[in-house]
Short mmCIF file of C-alpha atoms in Angstrom, two decimals:
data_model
loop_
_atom_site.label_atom_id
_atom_site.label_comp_id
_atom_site.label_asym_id
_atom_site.label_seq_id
_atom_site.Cartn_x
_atom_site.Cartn_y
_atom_site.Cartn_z
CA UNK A 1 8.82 87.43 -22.06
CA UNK A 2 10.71 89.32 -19.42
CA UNK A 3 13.50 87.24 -19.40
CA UNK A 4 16.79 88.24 -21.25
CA UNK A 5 18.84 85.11 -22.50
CA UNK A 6 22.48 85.05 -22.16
CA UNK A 7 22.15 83.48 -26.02
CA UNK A 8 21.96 87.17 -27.53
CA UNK A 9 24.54 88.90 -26.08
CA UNK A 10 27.71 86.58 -27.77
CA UNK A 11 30.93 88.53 -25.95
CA UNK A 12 33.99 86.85 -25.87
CA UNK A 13 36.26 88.30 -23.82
CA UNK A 14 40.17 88.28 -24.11
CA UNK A 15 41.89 84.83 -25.69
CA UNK A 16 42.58 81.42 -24.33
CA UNK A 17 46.72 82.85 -24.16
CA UNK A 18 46.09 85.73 -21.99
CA UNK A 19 43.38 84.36 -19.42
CA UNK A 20 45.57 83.40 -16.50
CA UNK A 21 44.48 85.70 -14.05
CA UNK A 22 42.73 88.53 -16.15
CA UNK A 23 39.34 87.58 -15.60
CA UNK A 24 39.80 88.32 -11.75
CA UNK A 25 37.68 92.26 -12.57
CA UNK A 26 35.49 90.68 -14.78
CA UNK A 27 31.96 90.91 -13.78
CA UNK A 28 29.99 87.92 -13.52
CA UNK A 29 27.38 88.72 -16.53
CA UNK A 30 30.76 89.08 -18.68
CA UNK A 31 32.33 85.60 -17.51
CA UNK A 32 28.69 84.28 -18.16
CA UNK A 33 28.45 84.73 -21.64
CA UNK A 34 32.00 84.45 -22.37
CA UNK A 35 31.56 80.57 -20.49
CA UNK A 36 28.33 80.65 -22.87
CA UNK A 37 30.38 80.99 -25.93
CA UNK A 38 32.39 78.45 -25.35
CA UNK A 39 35.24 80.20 -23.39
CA UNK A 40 36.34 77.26 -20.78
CA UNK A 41 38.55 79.69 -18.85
CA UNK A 42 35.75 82.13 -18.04
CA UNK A 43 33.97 78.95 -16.29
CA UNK A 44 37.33 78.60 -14.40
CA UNK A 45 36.67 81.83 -12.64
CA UNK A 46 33.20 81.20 -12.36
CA UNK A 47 34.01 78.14 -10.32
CA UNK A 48 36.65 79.79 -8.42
CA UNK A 49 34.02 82.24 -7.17
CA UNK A 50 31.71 79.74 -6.21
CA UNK A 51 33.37 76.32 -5.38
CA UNK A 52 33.30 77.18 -1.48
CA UNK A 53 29.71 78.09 -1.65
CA UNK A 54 28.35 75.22 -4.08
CA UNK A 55 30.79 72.69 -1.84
CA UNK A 56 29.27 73.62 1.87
CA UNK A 57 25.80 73.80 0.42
CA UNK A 58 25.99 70.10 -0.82
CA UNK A 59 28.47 69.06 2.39
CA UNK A 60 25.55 70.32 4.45
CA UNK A 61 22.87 68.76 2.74
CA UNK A 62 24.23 65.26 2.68
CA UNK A 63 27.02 65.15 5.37
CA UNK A 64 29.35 63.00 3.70
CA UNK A 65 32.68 64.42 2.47
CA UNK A 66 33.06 61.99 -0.53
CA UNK A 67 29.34 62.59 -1.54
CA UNK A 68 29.83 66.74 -1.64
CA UNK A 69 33.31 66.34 -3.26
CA UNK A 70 31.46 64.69 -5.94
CA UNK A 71 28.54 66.82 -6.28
CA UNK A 72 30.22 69.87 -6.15
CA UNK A 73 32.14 68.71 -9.63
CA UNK A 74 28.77 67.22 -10.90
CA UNK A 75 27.38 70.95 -9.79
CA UNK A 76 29.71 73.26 -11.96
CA UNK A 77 29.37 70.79 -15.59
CA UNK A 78 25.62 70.13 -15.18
CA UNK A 79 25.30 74.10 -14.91
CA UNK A 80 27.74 74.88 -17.32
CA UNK A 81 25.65 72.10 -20.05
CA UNK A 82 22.54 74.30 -18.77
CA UNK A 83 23.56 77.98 -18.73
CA UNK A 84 21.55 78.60 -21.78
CA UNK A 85 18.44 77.91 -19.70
CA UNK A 86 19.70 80.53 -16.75
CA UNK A 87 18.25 83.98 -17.41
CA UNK A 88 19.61 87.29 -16.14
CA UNK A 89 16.34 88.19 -13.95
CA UNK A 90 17.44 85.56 -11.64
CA UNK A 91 20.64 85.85 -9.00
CA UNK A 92 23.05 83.39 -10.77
CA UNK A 93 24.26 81.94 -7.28
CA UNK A 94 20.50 81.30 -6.85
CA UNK A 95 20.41 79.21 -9.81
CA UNK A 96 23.58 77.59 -8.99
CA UNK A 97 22.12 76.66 -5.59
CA UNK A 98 18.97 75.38 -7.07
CA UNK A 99 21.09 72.75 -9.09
CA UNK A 100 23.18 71.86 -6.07
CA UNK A 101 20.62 71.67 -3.83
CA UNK A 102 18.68 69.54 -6.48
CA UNK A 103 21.96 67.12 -7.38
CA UNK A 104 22.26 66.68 -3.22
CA UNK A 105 18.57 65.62 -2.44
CA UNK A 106 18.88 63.28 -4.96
CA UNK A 107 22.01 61.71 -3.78
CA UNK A 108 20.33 61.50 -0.68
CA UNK A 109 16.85 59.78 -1.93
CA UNK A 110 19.43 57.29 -3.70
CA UNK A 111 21.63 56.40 -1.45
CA UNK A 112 22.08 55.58 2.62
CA UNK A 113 22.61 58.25 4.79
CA UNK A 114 26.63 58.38 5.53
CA UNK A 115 27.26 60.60 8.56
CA UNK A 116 30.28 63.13 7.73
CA UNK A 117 33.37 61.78 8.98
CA UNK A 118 35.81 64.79 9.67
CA UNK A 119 39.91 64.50 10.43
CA UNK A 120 40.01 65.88 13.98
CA UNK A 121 43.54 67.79 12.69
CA UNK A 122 43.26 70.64 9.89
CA UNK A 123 41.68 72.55 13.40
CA UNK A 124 42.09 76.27 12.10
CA UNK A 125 42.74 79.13 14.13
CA UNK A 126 43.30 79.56 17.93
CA UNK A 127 46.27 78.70 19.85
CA UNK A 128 44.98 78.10 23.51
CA UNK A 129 44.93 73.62 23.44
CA UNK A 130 42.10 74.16 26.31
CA UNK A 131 40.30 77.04 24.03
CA UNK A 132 40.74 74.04 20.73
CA UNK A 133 39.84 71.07 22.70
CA UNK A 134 36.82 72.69 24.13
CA UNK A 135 35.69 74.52 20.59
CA UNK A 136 36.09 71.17 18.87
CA UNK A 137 33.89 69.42 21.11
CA UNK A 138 31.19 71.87 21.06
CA UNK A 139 31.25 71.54 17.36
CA UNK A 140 31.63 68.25 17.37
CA UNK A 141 28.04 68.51 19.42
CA UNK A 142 26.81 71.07 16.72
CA UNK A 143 27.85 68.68 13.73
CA UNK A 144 26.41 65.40 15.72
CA UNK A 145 22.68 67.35 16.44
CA UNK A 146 22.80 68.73 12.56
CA UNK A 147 23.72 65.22 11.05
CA UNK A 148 20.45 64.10 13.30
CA UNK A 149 17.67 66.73 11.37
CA UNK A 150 15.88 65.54 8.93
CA UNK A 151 16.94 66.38 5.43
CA UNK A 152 13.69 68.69 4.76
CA UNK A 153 15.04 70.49 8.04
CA UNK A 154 18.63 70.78 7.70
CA UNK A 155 18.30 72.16 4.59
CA UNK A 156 16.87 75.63 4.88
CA UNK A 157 18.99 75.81 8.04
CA UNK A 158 22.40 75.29 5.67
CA UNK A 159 21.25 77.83 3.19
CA UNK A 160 20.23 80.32 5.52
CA UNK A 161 23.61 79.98 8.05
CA UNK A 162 26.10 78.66 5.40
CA UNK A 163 24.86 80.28 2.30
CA UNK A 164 23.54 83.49 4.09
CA UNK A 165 20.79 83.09 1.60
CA UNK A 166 17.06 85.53 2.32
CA UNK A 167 13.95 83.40 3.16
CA UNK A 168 12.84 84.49 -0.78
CA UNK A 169 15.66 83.59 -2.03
CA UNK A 170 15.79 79.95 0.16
CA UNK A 171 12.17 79.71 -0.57
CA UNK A 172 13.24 79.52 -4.51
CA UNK A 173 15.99 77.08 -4.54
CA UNK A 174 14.19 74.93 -2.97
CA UNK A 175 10.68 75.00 -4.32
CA UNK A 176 8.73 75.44 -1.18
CA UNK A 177 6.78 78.69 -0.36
CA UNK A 178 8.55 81.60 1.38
CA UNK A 179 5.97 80.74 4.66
CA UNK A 180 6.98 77.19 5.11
CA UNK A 181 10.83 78.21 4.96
CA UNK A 182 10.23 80.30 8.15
CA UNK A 183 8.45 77.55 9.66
CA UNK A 184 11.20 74.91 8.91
CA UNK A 185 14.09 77.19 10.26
CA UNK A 186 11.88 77.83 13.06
CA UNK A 187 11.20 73.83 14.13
CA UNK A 188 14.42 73.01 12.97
CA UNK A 189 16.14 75.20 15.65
CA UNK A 190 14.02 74.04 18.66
CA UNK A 191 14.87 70.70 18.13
CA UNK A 192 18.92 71.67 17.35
CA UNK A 193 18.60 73.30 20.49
CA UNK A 194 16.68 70.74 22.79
CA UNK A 195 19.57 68.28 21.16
CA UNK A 196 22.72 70.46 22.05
CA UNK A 197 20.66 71.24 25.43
CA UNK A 198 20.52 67.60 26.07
CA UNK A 199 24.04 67.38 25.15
CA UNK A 200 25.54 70.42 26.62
CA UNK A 201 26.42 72.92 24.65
CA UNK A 202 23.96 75.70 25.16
CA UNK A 203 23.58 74.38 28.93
CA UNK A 204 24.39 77.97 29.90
CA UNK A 205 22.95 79.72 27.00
CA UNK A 206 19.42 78.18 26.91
CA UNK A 207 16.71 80.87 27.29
CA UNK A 208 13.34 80.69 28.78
CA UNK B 1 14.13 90.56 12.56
CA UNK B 2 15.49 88.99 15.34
CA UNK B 3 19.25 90.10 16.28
CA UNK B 4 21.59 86.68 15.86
CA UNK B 5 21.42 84.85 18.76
CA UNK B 6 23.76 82.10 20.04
CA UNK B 7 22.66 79.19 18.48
CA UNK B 8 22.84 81.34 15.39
CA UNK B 9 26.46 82.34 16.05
CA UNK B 10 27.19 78.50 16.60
CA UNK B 11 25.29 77.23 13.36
CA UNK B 12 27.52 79.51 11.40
CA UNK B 13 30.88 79.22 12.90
CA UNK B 14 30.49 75.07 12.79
CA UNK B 15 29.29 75.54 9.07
CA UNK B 16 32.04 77.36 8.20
CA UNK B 17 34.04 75.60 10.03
CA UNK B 18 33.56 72.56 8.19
CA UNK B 19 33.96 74.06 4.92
CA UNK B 20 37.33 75.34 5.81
CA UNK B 21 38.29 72.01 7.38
CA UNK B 22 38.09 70.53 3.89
CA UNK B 23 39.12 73.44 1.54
CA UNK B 24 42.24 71.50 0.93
CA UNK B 25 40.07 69.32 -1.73
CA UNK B 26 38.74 71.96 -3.72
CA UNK B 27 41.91 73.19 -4.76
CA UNK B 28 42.84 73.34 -8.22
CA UNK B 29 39.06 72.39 -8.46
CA UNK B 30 38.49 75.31 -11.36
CA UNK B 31 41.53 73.85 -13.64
CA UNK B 32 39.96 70.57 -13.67
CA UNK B 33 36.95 71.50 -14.81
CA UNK B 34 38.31 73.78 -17.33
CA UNK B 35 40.14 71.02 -18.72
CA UNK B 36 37.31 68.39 -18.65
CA UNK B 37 35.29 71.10 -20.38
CA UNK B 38 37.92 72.03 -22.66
CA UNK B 39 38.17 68.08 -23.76
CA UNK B 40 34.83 68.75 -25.22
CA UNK B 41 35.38 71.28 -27.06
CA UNK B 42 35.73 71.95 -30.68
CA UNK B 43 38.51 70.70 -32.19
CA UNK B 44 40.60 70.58 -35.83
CA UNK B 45 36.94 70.99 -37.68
CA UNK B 46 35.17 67.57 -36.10
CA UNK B 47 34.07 69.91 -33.15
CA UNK B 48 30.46 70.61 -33.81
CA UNK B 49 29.97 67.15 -34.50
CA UNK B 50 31.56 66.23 -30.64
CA UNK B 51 29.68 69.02 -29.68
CA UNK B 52 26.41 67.76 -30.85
CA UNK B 53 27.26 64.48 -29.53
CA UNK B 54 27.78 65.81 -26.53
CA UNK B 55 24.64 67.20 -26.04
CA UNK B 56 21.82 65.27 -26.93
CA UNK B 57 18.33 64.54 -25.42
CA UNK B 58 18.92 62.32 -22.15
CA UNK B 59 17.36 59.16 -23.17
CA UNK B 60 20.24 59.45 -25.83
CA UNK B 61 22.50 61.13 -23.53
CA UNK B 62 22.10 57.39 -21.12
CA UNK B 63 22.64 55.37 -24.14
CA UNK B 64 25.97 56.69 -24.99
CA UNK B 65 27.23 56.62 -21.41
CA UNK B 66 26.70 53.11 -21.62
CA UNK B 67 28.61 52.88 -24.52
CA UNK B 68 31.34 54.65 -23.46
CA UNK B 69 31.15 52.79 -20.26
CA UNK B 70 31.79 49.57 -22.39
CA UNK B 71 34.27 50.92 -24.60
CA UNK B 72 35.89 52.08 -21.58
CA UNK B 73 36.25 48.34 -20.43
CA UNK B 74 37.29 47.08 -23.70
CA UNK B 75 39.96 49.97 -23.99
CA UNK B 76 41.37 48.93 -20.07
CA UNK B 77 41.43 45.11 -21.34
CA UNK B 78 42.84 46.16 -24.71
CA UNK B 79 45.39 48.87 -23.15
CA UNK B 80 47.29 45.85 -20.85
CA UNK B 81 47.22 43.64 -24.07
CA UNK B 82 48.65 45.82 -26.74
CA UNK B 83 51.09 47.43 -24.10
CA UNK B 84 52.70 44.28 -23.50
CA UNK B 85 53.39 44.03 -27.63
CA UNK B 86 54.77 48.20 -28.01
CA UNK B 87 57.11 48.13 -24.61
CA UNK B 88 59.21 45.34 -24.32
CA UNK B 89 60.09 44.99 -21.04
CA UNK B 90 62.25 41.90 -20.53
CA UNK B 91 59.03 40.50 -18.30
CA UNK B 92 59.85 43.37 -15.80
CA UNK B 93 56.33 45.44 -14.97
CA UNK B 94 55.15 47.26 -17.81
CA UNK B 95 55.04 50.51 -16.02
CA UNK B 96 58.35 50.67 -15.34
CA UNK B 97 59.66 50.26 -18.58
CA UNK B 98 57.27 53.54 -19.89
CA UNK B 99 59.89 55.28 -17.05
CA UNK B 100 62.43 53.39 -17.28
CA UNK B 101 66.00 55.01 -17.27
CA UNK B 102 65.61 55.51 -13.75
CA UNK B 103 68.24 58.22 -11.67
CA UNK B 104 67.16 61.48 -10.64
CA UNK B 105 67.82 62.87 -14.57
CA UNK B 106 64.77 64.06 -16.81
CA UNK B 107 63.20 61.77 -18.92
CA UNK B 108 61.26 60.96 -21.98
CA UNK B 109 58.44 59.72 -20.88
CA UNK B 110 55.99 57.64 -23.18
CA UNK B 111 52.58 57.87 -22.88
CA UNK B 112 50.72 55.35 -25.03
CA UNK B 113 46.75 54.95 -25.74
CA UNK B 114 45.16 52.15 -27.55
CA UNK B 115 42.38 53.68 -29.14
CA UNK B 116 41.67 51.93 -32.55
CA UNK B 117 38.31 54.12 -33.24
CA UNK B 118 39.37 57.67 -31.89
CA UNK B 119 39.81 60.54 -33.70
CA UNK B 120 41.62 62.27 -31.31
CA UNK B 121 43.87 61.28 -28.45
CA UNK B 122 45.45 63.87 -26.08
CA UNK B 123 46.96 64.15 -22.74
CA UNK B 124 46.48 66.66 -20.08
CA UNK B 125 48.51 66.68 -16.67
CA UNK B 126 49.69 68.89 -14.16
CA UNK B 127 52.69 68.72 -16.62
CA UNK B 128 50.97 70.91 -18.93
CA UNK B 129 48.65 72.57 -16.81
CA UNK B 130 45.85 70.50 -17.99
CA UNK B 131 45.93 71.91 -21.34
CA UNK B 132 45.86 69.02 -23.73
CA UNK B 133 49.11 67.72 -25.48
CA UNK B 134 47.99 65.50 -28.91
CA UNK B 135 49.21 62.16 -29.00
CA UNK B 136 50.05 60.94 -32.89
CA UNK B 137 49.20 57.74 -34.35
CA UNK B 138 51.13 58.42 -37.97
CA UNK B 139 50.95 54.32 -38.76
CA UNK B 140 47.33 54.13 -38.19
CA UNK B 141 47.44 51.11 -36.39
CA UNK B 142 45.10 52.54 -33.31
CA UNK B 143 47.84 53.12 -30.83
CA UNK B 144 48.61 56.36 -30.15
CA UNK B 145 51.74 58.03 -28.78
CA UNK B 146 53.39 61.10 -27.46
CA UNK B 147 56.89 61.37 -26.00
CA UNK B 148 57.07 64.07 -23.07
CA UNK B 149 60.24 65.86 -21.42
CA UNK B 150 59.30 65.36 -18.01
CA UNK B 151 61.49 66.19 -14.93
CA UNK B 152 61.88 64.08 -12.01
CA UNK B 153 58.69 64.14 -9.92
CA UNK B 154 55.04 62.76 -9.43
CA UNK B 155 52.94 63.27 -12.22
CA UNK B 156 48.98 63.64 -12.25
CA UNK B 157 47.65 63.12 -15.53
CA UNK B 158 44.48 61.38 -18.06
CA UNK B 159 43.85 60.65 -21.71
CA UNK B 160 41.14 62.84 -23.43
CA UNK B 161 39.88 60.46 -26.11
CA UNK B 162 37.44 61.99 -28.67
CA UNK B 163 36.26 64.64 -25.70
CA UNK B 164 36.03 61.82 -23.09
CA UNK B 165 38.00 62.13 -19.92
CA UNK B 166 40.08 58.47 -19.70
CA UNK B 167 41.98 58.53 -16.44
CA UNK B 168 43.09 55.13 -15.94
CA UNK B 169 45.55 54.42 -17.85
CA UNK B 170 46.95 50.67 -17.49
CA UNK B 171 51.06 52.26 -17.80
CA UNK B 172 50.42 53.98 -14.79
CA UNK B 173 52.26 53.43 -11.35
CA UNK B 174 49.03 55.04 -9.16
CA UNK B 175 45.65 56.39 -9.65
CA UNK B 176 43.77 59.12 -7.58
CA UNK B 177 40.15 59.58 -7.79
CA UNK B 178 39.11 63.37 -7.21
CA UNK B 179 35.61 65.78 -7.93
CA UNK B 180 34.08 61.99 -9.39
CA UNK B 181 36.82 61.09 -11.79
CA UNK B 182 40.31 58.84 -11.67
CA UNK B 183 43.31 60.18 -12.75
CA UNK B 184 46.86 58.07 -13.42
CA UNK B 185 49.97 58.57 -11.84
CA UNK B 186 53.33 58.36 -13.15
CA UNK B 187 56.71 58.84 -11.23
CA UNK B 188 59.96 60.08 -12.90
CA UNK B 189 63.15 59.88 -11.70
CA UNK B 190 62.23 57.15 -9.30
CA UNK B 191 61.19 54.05 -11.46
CA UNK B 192 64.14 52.16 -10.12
CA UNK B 193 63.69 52.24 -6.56
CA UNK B 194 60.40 50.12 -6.77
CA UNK B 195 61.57 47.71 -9.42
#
């Protein structure tokens, strides 16, 4: 077996009194089987690391701000009941991403499709109103023609431009081969294009 | 590979974007957890028979949700009952009596937990960091108590009852459901400008 389990290596690291802020050096193997043993804390830091990553995957998958909220909680305790399957040949965020990604297609094969509804304030960044009202527009276009993919689409496209994840490495979380994750991207930005074409945002940028 | 193009460069600005735009809910996100998981574990020698509880096959793991589920009913019906009998409250709302002494002074506040079964009742709050406090039940009668110094001020909280998050407590003057759970709210200092 090539795999080595976390089970083996038993490390705790530092006590319950001292954790607040000491495991922020602490490599990620060492908060791994310190969360294995039973230390709580070191799964605080692991979800600190990862809470923005796990919560965009799952708001991009299903597009519903409740929904990801959710999922991103159900995300961190189903992998921290699991981590004794998770072996150290494998990225962790990978595996992370393969539960969240799992958790998030089901929520969507079980329930409606909600379209996200976002607060048009909490705008971040820029101070030119003309430069913010037309920014929020054209991502208000961007959101509208990603809401409108179809799950199998949107998908790969989320893990690739949110999650900055390799074609391998998209190819594994979601159990499709390597091949068909190019393709996907591939269809899935002709037809996010044609839609923001139709709508206008890349009026000036489309290409020949 | 290709070099990024716009539609690239637009995918993940408005992906990012919309993370950012909602950061505001995952924070605090890892102390919750910790907490929840920290309910669980071991504790004063029962622990690897929570623990074991806790993780069972799923067919099992189903079943006892649905227990809990109902017990969780029973305890909500049960709470409002016994409540009624431990704080007297002149016919005024319950929850005000648990903060009663109202003014902008510090308080002992009173949190109570009918749970006839449990063997252990604690409460965890942004009072406490969400570490858990124990709440006593010395008369074994099932209703268990803690008294906490609390200054004036809105107060997130939930019971952890045998290593089960119970959020809604029926003393509380709120609740707030965040990351798929409910929490209670109490207010100190302030109980009698709404009475």
């Amino acid at each position: 077996m090539s795999g080595r389990n976390l089970d083996g290596h038993l490390v705790y690291i530092g006590s319950k009194e001292e954790n607040d802020g000491v495991y922020h050096n602490t490599s990620e193997v060492d908060l791994l089987r310190a969360a294995l043993a039973g230390d709580v804390d070191a799964w605080g830091e692991i979800v600190l690391r990862y809470k923005d990553a796990v919560f965009g995957l799952c708001l991009g998958f299903v597009r519903n701000r409740a929904d990801a909220e959710d999922l991103t909680h159900d995300t961190f305790i189903r992998a921290y009941e699991n981590l004794r399957r998770y072996r150290l040949d494998k990225k962790f965020s990978t595996w992370l991403f393969t539960i969240a990604s799992n958790l998030s297609r089901n929520r969507l094969r079980h329930r409606r499709y909600h379209p996200v509804v976002s607060p048009p304030d909490q705008m971040v960044g820029g101070t030119d109103p003309a430069a913010i009202v037309a920014r929020e527009a054209r991502q208000a276009r961007v959101k509208a023609a990603l809401d409108s993919l179809p799950p199998g689409y949107r998908e790969p496209i989320v893990l690739r431009y949110y999650n900055e994840l390799s074609y391998k490495e998209i190819a594994d979380v979601l159990s499709i081969p390597e091949g068909t994750v190019k393709t996907r991207i591939h269809r899935a930005k002709v037809m996010l294009k044609e839609r923001m074409e139709r709508s206008g945002v890349m009026k000036n940028e489309a290409r020949g | 590979m290709k070099p990024e193009d716009d539609l690239d460069r637009l995918l993940r600005d408005t992906l990012n974007q919309e993370v950012e735009q909602h950061a505001y809910l995952l924070e605090g996100l890892e102390d919750r957890i910790r907490s929840e998981l920290a309910g669980r574990l071991p504790r004063a020698g029962l622990g690897d028979l929570f623990r074991r509880l806790l993780a069972p096959t799923r067919g099992a793991r189903i079943a006892q949700l649905a227990v809990v589920g109902a017990t969780a009913v029973v305890f909500l019906v049960l709470g409002v009952f016994l409540a009624e009998k431990v704080l007297p409250t002149g016919g005024g709302s319950l929850r005000h009596a648990a903060v009663a002494a109202a003014g902008t002074t510090d308080e002992d506040v009173l949190f109570v937990m009918p749970a006839p079964d449990a063997k252990s009742v604690a409460v965890v709050g942004n009072f406490n960091n969400w570490s858990p406090t124990p709440l006593s039940d010395p008369d074994g009668d099932g209703i268990w108590t803690a008294r906490i110094h609390l200054s004036p001020g809105r107060y997130e909280y939930a019971f952890v009852v045998d290593g089960h998050w119970w959020g809604q407590d029926p003393l509380a003057d709120d609740y707030v459901r965040s990351f798929g759970q409910y929490n209670s709210v109490r207010y100190v200092g302030r109980a009698g400008e709404g009475a």
